[in-house]
GROMACS .gro file of C-alpha atoms in nm:
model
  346
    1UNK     CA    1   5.056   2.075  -0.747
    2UNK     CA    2   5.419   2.096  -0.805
    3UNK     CA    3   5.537   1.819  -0.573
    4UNK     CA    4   5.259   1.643  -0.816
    5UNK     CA    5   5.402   1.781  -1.127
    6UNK     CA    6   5.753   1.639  -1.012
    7UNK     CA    7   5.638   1.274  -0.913
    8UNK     CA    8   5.462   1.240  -1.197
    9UNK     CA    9   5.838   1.382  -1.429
   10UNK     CA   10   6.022   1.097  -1.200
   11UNK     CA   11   5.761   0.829  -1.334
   12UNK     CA   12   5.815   0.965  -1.664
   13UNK     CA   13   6.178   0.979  -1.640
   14UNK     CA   14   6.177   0.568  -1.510
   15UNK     CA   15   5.908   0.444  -1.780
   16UNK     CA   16   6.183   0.576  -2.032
   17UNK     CA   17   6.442   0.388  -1.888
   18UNK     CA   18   6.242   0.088  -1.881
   19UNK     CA   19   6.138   0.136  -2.251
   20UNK     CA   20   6.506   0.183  -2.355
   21UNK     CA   21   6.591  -0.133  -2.148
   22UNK     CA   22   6.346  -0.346  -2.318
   23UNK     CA   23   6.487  -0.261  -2.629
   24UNK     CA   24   6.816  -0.397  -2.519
   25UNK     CA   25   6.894  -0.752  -2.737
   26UNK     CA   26   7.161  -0.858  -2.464
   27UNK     CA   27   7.286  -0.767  -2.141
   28UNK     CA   28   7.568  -0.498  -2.161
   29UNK     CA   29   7.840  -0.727  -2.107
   30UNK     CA   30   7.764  -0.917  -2.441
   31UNK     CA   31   7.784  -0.576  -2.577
   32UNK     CA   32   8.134  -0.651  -2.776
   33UNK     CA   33   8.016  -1.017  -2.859
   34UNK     CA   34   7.729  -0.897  -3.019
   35UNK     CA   35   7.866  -0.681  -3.228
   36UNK     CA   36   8.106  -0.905  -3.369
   37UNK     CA   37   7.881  -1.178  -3.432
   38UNK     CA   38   7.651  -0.975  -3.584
   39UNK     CA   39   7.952  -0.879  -3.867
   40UNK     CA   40   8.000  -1.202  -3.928
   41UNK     CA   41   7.630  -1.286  -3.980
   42UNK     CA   42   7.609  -1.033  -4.213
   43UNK     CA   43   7.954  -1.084  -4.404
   44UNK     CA   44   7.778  -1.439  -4.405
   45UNK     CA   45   7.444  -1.359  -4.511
   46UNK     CA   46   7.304  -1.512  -4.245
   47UNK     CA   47   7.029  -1.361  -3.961
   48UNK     CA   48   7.277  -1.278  -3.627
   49UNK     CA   49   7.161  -1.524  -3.348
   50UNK     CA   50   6.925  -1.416  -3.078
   51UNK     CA   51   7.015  -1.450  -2.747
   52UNK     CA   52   6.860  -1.674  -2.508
   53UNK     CA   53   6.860  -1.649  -2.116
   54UNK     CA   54   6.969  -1.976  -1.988
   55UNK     CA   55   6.917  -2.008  -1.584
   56UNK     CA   56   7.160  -1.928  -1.372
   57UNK     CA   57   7.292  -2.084  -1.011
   58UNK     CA   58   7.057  -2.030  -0.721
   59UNK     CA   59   7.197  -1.917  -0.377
   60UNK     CA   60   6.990  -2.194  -0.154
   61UNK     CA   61   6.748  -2.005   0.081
   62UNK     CA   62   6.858  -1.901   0.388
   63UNK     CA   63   6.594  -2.140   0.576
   64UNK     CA   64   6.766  -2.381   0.407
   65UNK     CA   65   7.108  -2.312   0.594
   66UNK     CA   66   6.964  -2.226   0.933
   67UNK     CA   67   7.098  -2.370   1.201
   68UNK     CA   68   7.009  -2.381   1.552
   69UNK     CA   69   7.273  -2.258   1.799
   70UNK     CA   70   7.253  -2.394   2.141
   71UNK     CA   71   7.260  -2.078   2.424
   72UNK     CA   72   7.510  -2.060   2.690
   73UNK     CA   73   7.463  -1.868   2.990
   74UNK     CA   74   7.600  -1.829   3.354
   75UNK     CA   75   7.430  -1.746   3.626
   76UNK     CA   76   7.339  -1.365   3.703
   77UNK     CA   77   7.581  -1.359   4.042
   78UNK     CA   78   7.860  -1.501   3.825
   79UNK     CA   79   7.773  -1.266   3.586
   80UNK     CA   80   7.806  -0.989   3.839
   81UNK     CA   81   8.175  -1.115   3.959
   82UNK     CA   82   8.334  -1.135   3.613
   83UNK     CA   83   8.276  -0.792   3.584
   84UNK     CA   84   8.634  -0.715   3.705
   85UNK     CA   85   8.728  -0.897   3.366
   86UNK     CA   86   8.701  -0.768   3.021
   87UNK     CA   87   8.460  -1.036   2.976
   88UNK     CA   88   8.207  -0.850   3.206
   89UNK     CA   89   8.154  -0.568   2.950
   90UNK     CA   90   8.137  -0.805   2.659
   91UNK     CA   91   7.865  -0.997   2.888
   92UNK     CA   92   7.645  -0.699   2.918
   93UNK     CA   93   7.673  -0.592   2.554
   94UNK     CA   94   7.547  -0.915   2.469
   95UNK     CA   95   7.241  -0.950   2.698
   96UNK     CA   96   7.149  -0.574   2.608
   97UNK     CA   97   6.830  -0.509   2.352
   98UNK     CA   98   7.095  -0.452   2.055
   99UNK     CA   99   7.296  -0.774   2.170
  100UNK     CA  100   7.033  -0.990   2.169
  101UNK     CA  101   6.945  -0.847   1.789
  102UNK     CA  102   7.277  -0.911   1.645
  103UNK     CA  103   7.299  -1.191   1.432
  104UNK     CA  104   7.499  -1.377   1.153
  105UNK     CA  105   7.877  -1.258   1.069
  106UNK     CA  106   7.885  -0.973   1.339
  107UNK     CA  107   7.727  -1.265   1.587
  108UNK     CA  108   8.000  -1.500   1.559
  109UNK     CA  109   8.298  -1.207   1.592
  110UNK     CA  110   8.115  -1.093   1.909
  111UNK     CA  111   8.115  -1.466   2.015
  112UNK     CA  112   8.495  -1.524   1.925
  113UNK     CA  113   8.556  -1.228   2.102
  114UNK     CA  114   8.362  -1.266   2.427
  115UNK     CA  115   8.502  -1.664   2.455
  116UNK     CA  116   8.891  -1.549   2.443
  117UNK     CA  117   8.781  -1.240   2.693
  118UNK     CA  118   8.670  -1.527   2.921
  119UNK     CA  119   8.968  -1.769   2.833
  120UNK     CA  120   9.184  -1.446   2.953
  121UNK     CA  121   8.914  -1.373   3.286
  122UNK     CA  122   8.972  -1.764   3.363
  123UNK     CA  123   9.339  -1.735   3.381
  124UNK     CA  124   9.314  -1.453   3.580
  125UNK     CA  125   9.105  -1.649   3.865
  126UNK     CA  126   9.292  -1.968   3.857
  127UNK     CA  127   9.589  -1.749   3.924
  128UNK     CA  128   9.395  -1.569   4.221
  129UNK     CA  129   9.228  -1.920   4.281
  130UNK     CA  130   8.879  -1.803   4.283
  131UNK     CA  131   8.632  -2.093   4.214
  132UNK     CA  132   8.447  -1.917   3.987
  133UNK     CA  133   8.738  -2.000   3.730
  134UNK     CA  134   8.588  -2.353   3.744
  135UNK     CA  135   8.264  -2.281   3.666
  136UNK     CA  136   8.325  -2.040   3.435
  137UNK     CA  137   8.568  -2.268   3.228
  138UNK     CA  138   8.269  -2.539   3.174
  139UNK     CA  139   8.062  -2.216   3.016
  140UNK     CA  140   8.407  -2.152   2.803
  141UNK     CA  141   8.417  -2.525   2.737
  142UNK     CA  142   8.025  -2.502   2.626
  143UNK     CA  143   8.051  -2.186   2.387
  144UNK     CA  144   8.384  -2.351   2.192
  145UNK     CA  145   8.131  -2.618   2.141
  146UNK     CA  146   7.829  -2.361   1.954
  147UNK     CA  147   8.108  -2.182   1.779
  148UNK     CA  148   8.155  -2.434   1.509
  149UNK     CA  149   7.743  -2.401   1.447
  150UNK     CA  150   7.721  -2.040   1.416
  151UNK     CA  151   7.975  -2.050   1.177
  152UNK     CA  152   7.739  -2.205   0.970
  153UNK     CA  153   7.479  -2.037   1.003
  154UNK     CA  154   7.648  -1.694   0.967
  155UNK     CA  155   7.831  -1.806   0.619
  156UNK     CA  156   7.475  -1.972   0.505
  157UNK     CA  157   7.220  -1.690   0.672
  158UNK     CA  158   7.404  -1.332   0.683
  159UNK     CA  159   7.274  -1.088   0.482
  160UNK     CA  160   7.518  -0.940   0.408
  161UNK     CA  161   7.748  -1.227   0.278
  162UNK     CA  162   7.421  -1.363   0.094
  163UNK     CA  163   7.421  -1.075  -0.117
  164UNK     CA  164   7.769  -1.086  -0.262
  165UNK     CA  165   7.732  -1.439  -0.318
  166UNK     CA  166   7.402  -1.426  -0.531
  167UNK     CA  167   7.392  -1.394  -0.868
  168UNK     CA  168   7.306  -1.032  -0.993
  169UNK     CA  169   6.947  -0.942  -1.184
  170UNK     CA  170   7.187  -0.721  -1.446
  171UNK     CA  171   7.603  -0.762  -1.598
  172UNK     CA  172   7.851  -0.554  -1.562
  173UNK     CA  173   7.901  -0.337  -1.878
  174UNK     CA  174   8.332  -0.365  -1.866
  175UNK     CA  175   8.495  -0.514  -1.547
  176UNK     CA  176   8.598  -0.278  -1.337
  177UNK     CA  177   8.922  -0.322  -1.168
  178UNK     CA  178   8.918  -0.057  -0.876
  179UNK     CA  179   8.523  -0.162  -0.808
  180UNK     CA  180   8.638  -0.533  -0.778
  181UNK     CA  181   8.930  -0.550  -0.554
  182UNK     CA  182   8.719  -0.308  -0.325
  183UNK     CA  183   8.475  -0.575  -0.334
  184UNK     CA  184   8.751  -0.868  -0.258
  185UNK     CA  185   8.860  -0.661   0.033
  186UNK     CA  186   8.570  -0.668   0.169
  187UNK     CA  187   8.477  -1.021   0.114
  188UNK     CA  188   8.800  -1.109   0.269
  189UNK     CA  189   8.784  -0.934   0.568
  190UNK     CA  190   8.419  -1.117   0.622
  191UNK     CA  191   8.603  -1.481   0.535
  192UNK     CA  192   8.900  -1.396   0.781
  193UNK     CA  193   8.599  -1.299   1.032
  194UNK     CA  194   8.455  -1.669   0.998
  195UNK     CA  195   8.790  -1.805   1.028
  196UNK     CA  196   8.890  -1.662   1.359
  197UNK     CA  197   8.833  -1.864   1.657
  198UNK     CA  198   9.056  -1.923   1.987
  199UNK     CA  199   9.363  -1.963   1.805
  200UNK     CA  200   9.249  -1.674   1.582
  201UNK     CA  201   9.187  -1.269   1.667
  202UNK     CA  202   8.870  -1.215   1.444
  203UNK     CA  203   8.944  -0.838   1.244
  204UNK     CA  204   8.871  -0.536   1.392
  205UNK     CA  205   8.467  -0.466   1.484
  206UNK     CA  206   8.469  -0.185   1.301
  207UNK     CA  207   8.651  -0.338   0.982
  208UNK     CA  208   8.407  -0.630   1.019
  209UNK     CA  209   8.119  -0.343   1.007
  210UNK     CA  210   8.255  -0.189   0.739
  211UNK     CA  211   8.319  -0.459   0.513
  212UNK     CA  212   7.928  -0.596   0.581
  213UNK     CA  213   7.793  -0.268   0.442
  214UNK     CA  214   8.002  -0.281   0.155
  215UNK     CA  215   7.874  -0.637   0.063
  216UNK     CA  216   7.528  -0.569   0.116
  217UNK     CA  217   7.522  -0.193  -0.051
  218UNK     CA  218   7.706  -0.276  -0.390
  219UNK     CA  219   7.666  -0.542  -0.618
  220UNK     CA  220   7.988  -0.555  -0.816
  221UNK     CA  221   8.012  -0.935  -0.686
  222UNK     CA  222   7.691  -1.066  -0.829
  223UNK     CA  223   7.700  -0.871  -1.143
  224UNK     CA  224   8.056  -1.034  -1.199
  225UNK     CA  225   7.878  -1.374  -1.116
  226UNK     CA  226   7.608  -1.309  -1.381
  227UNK     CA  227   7.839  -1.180  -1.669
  228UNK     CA  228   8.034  -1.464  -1.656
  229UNK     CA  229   7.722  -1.691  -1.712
  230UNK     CA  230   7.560  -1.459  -1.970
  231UNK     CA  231   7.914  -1.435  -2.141
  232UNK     CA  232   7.989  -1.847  -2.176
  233UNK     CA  233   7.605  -1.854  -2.231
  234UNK     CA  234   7.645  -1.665  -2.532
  235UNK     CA  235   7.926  -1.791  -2.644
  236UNK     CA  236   7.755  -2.176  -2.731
  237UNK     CA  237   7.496  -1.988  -2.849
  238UNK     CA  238   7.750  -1.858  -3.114
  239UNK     CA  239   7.842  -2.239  -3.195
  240UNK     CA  240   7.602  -2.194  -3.510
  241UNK     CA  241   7.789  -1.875  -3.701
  242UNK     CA  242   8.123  -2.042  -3.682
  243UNK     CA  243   8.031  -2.392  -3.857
  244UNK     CA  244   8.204  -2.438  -4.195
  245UNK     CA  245   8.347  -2.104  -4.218
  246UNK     CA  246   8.596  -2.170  -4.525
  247UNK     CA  247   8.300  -2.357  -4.736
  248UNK     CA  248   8.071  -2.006  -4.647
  249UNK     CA  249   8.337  -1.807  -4.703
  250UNK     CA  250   8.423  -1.973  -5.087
  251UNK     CA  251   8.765  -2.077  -4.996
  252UNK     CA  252   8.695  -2.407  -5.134
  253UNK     CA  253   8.720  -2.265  -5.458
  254UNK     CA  254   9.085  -2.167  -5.618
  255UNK     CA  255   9.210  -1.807  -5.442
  256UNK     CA  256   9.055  -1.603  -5.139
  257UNK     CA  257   8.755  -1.441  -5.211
  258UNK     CA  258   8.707  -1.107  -5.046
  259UNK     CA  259   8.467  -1.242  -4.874
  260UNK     CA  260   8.724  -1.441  -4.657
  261UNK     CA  261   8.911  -1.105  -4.673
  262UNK     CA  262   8.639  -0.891  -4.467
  263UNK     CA  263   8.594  -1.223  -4.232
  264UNK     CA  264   8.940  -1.215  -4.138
  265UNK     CA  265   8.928  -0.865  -4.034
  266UNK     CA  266   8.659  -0.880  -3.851
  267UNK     CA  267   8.774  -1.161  -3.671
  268UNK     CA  268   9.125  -0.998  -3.576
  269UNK     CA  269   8.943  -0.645  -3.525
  270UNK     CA  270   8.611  -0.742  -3.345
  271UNK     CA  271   8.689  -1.088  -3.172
  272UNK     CA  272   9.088  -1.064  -3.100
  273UNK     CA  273   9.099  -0.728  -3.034
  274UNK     CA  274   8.788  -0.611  -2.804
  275UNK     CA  275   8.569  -0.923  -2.736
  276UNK     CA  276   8.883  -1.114  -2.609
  277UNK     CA  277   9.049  -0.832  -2.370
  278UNK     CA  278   8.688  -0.750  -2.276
  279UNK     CA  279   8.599  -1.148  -2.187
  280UNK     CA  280   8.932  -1.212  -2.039
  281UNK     CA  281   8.916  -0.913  -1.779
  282UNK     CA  282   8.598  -1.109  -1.637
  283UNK     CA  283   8.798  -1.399  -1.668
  284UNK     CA  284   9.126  -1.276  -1.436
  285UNK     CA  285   8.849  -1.134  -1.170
  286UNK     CA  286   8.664  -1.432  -1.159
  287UNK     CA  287   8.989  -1.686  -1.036
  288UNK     CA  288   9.080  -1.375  -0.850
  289UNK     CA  289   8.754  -1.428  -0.681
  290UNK     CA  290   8.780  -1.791  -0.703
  291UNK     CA  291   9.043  -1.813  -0.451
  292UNK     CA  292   8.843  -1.616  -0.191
  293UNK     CA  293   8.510  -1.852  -0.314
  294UNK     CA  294   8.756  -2.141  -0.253
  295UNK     CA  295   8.825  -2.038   0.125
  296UNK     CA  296   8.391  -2.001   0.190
  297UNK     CA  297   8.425  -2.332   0.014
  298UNK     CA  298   8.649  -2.491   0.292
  299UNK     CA  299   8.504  -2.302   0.589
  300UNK     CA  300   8.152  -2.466   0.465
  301UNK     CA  301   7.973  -2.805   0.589
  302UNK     CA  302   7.650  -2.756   0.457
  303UNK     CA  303   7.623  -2.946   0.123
  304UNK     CA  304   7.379  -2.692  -0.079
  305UNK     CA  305   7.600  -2.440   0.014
  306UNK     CA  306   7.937  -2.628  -0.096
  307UNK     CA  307   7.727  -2.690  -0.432
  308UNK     CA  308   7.633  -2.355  -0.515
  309UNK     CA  309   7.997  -2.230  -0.403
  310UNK     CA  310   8.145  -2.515  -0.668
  311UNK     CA  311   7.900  -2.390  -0.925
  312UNK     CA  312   8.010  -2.018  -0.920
  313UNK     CA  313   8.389  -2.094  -0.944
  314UNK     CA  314   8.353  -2.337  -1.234
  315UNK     CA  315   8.191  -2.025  -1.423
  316UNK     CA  316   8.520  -1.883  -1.498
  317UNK     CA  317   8.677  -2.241  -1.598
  318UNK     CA  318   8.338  -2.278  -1.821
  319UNK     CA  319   8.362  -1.912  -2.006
  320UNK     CA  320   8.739  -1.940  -1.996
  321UNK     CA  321   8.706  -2.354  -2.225
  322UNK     CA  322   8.401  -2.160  -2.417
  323UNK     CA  323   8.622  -1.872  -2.574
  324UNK     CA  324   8.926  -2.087  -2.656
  325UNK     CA  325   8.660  -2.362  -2.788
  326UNK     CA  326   8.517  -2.037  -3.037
  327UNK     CA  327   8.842  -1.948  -3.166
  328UNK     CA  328   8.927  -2.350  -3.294
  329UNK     CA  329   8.721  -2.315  -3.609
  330UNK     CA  330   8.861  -1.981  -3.703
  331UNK     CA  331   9.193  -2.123  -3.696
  332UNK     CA  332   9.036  -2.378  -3.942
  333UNK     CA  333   8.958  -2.110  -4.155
  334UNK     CA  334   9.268  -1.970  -4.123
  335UNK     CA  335   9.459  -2.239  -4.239
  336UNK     CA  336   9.188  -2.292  -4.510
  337UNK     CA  337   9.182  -1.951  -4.700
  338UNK     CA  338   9.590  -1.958  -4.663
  339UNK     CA  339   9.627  -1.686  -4.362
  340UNK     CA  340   9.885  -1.676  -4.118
  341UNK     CA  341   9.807  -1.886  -3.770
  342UNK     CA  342  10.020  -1.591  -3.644
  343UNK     CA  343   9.830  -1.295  -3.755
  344UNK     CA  344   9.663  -1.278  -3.371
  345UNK     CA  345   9.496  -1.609  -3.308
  346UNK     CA  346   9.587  -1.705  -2.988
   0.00000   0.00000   0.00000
């Protein structure tokens, strides 16, 4: 009866939440937005605007970005002999239950990993001219050759990366600056992982690891993604409150009517000094993140995937043209109702 009792306070406890977050108006990172718009709908006399959901970039599917990887083997006897190379061990972990499972990033490393063990066991033969250095060059020769596809399909299919690359269901309420370059770092380490190859020592196993849980456990990438849609969303949906400011405010007439008084504090107060800062911390993070988006970019060959990858780094650009596009007909009313262009309008 108690474990009862206590299921049934849980329930309770998560309806509440729900209720409270269907009361929300806007996601939390329109929080400081909202506020301000909503003083200058009133100082207006005019209803605040409602916010719409607009849709957001899709991550293509992951059947969409599957790509077949042709399997290289040697036989079992040759197997047996390279052995007294490090390739030997990286041979059996691969063709054990929990080899044959791994797939996507970790794949690939494993793959880099075992072809330079058996560039290194090759040179060791030739140099004891065993013929098996022949035969096992044309294997080395075949798995440069998959390499290039299972790149693909490890940036296109891996769970892992998939998830910091979606958008997120929810915003971020403030951006976080310890959260996101934990995030980066662990991003990075997965995009220095796809770009290792012969010429390239992939990161550590372990760091590779690492880094995948990170991605796939926390979310601070897609909610980034999302608030900067929500936030330029918003801000076009604000195009309405700012139209003829000076006429609504009565500066038309002779003097400045306190009306245009209470506007320009609220402007310098609401917009300048917290919706700005708060906007242009998403801002820095996302071409932060842009540069790292811009290396997936070049490492990809898969059109949908070079698309959506295009679409998420113009969201900073678009939120970035949206808030200096919101603050050109303030400086119109500025100049207007006689106000300084210098008292904070940037």
């Amino acid at each position: 009866m108690t474990h009862i009792v206590k299921v049934l306070r849980h329930l309770g406890y998560a309806c509440c939440a729900l209720l409270l977050l269907g009361c929300s108006d806007v996601p939390s990172a329109l929080t400081p937005l909202h506020d301000y718009q909503t003083r200058v709908a009133n100082t207006l006399e005019r209803e605040p605007i409602s916010y719409h959901r607009k849709s957001y970039p899709l991550l293509p599917q992951a059947r969409e970005l599957r790509i077949e990887v042709p399997r290289v083997s040697i036989s079992l006897l040759d197997s047996w002999r390279v052995n007294k190379c490090a390739a030997g061990q990286l041979i059996a972990e691969r063709n054990s239950a929990l080899g044959t499972l791994e797939r996507g990033v970790t794949r690939y490393v494993k793959d880099v990993q075992l072809s330079l063990a058996i560039e290194d066991c090759v040179r060791q033969l030739e140099a004891n001219g065993d013929a098996l250095a022949a035969r096992l060059q044309e294997a080395l020769e075949a798995k440069q050759e998959t390499l290039a596809a299972e790149r693909q399909h490890a940036l296109g299919t891996d769970p892992a990366l998939r998830n910091a690359l979606r958008v997120g269901g929810s915003t971020l309420a403030v951006a976080d600056d310890d959260l996101f370059a934990a995030s980066i770092s662990s991003l990075e380490t997965i995009i220095a992982a796809l770009q290792a190859d012969l010429d390239q020592q992939p990161p550590t196993e372990d760091a590779v690891e690492q880094a995948l849980e990170d991605l796939y456990q926390y979310d601070y990438l897609p909610q980034l993604w999302r608030s900067l849609h929500e936030l330029n969303t918003y801000l076009h949906q604000l195009e309405p409150l700012t139209v003829n400011l000076a006429s609504a405010s009565g500066c038309t007439s002779k003097g400045r009517p306190e009306r245009a008084n209470v506007l320009h504090t609220i402007f310098l107060k609401y917009f300048i000094g917290e919706a700005q800062p708060h906007m242009a911390k998403f801002t820095q993070q996302g071409y932060i993140a842009n540069d790292a988006l811009e290396e997936l970019y070049q490492l990809s060959e898969q059109p949908q995937m070079r698309e959506y990858l295009r679409a998420l780094m113009d969201l900073t650009d678009q939120l970035n043209a949206a808030s200096k596009a919101h603050v050109e007909p303030w400086q119109e009313f500025f100049s207007a109702c006689n106000f300084s262009l210098g008292d904070g309008v940037t």
